[in-house]
PDB file of C-alpha atoms in Angstrom:
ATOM      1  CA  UNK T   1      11.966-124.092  55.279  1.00 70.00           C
ATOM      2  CA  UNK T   2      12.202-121.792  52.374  1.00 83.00           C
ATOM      3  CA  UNK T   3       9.219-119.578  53.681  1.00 83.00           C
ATOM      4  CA  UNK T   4      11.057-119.340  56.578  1.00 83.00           C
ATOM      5  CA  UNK T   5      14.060-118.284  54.803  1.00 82.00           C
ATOM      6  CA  UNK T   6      11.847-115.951  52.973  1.00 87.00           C
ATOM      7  CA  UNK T   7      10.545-114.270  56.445  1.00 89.00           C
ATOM      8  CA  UNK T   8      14.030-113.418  57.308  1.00 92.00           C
ATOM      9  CA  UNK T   9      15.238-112.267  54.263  1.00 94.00           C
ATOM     10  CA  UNK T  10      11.845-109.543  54.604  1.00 96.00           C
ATOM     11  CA  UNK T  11      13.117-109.398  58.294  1.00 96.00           C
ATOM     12  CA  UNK T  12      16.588-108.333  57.053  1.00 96.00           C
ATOM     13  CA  UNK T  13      15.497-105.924  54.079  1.00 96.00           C
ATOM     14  CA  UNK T  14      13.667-104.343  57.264  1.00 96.00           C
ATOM     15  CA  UNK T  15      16.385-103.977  59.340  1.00 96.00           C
ATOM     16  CA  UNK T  16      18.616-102.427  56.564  1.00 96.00           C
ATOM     17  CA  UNK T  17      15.603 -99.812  55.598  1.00 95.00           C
ATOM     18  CA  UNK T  18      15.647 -98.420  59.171  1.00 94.00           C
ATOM     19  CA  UNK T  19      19.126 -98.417  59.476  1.00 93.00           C
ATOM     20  CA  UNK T  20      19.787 -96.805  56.386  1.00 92.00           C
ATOM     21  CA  UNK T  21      17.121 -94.211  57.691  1.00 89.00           C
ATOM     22  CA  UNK T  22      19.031 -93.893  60.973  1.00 85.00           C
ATOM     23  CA  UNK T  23      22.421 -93.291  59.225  1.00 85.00           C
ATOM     24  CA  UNK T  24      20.856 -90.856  56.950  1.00 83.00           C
ATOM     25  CA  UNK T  25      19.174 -88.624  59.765  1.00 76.00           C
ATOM     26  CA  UNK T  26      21.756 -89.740  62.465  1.00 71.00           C
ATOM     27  CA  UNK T  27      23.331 -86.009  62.540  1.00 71.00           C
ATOM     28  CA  UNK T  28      19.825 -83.745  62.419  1.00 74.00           C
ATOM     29  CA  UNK T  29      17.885 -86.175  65.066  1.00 66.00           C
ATOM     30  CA  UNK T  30      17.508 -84.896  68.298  1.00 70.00           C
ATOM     31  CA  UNK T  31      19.352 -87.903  70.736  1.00 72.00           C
ATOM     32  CA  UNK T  32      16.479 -88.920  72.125  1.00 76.00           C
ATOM     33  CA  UNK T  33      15.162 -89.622  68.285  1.00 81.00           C
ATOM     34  CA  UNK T  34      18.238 -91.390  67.640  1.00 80.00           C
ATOM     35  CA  UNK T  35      17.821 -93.510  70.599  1.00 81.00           C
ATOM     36  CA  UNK T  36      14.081 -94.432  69.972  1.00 87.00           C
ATOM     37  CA  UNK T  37      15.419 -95.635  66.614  1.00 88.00           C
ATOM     38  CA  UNK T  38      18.161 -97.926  67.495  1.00 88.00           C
ATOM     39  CA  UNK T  39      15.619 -99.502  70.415  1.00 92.00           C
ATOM     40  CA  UNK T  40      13.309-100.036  67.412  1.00 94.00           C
ATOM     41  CA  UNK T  41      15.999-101.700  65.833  1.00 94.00           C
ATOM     42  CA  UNK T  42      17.123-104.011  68.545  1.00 95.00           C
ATOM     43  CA  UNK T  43      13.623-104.764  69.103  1.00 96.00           C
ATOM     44  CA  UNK T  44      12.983-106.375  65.674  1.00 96.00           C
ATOM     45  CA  UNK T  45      16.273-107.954  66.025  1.00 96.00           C
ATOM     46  CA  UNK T  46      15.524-110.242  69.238  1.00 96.00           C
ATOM     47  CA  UNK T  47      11.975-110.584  68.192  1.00 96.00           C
ATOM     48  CA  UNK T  48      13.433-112.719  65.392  1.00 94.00           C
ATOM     49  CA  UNK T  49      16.654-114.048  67.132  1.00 93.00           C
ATOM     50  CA  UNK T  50      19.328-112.107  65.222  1.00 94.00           C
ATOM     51  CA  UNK T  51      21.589-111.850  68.316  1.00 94.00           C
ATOM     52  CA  UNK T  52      24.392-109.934  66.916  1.00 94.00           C
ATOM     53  CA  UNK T  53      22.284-107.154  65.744  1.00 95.00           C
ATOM     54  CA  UNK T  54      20.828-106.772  69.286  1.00 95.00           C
ATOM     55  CA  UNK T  55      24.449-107.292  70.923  1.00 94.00           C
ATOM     56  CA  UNK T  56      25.205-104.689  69.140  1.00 93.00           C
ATOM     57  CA  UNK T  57      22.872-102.048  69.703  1.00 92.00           C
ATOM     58  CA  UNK T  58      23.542-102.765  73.164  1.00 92.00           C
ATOM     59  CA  UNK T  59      26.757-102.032  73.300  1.00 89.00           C
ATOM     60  CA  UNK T  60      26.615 -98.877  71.102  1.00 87.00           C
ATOM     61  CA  UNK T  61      23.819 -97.521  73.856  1.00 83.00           C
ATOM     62  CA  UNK T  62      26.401 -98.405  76.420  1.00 82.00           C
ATOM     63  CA  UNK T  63      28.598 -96.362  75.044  1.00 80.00           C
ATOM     64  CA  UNK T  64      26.074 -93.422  74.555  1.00 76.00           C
ATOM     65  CA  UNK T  65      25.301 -93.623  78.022  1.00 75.00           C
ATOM     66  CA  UNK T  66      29.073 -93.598  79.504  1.00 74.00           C
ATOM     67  CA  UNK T  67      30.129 -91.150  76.476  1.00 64.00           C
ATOM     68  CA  UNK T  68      26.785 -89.205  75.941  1.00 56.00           C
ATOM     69  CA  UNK T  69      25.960 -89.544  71.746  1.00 52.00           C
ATOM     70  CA  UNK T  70      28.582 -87.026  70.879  1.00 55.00           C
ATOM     71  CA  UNK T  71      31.359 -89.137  73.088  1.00 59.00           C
ATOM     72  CA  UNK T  72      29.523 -92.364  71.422  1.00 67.00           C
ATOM     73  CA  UNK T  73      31.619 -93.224  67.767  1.00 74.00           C
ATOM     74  CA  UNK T  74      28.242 -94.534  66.292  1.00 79.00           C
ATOM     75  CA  UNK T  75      29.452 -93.732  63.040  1.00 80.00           C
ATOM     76  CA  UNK T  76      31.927 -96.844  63.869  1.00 83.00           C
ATOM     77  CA  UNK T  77      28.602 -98.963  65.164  1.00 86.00           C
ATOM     78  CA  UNK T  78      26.456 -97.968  62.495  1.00 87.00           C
ATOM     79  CA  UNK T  79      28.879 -99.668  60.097  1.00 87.00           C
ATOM     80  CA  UNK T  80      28.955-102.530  61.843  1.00 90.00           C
ATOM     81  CA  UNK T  81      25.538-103.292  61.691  1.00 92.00           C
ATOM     82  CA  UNK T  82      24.988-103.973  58.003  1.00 91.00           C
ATOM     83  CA  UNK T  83      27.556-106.816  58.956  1.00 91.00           C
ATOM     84  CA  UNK T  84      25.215-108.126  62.126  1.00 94.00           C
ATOM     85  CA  UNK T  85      22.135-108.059  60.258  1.00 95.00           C
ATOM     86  CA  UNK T  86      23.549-110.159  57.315  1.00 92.00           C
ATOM     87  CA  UNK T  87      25.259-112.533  59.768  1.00 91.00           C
ATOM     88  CA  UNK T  88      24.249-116.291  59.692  1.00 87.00           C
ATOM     89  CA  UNK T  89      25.247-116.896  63.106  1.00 86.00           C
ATOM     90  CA  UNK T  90      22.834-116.554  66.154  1.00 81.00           C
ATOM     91  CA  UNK T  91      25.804-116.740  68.741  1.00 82.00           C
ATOM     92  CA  UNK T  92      27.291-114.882  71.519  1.00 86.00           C
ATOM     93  CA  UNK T  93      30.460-115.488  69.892  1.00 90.00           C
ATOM     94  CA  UNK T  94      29.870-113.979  66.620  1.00 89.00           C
ATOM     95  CA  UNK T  95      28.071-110.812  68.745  1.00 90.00           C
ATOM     96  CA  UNK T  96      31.646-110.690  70.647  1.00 91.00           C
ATOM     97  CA  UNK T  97      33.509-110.927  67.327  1.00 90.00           C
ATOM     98  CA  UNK T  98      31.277-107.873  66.026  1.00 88.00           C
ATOM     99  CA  UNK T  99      31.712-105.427  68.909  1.00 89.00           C
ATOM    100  CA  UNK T 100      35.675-106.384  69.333  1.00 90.00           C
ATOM    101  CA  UNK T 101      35.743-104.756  65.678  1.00 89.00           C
ATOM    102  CA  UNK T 102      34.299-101.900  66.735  1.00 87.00           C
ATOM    103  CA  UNK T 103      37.210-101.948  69.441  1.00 83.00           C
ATOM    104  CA  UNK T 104      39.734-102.651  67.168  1.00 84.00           C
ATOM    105  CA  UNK T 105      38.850 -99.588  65.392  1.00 79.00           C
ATOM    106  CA  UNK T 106      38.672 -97.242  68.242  1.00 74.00           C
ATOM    107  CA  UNK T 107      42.204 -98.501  68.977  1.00 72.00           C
ATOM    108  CA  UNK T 108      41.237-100.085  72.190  1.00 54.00           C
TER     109      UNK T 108
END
C-alpha cells in the first residue's frame, strides 16, 4: 500500500512539473504546442486513473475547439488543475464539481 501511495505521489509531482511548464510557456507556445501538452497531460492522468484531471483537460479542449485558444479562458482551467491533480476522489462527480467551478467563474 504505501509504495503504491508512493507511485502516485511521483505520479502527482509529475503532473504538477508539466503543468507548471505549460502555465509558464502557455502565452509564447504556438496552439498546436499548447495542445500537444495538455494531451500529454491527460494522458498520464487516465493512465493512472486520476479522472478529474482528465475530465478536465477535456473540457478545457472543448472549449478550445468551440472558442479557438484565444476564445478558450485556460488561464481559468489551468488553475483548476493543481486542484484535480491533488484530488483524492476518482469520480465523475468530483470531475463535474471541478469543471462547474470553472463555470462558476466564467459567470455561466
Amino acid at each position: 500500500m504505501r509504495a503504491e501511495h508512493d507511485a502516485m505521489m511521483v505520479v502527482r509531482a509529475e503532473l504538477c512539473e508539466r503543468l507548471e511548464s505549460v502555465q509558464r510557456l502557455s502565452r509564447r507556445r504556438s496552439g498546436q504546442d499548447f495542445t500537444e501538452s495538455m494531451m500529454s497531460i491527460r494522458r498520464l492522468a487516465a493512465a493512472y486513473g486520476l479522472t478529474p484531471v482528465v475530465r478536465l483537460a477535456e473540457a478545457m479542449e472543448r472549449a478550445a475547439a468551440e472558442g479557438g485558444r484565444n476564445g478558450c479562458p485556460t488561464a481559468l482551467y489551468l488553475d483548476r488543475f493543481h486542484d484535480a491533480i491533488g484530488c483524492d476522489s476518482d469520480d465523475d462527480q468530483a470531475s463535474q464539481a471541478m469543471i462547474a467551478s470553472v463555470s462558476v467563474r466564467l459567470g455561466g
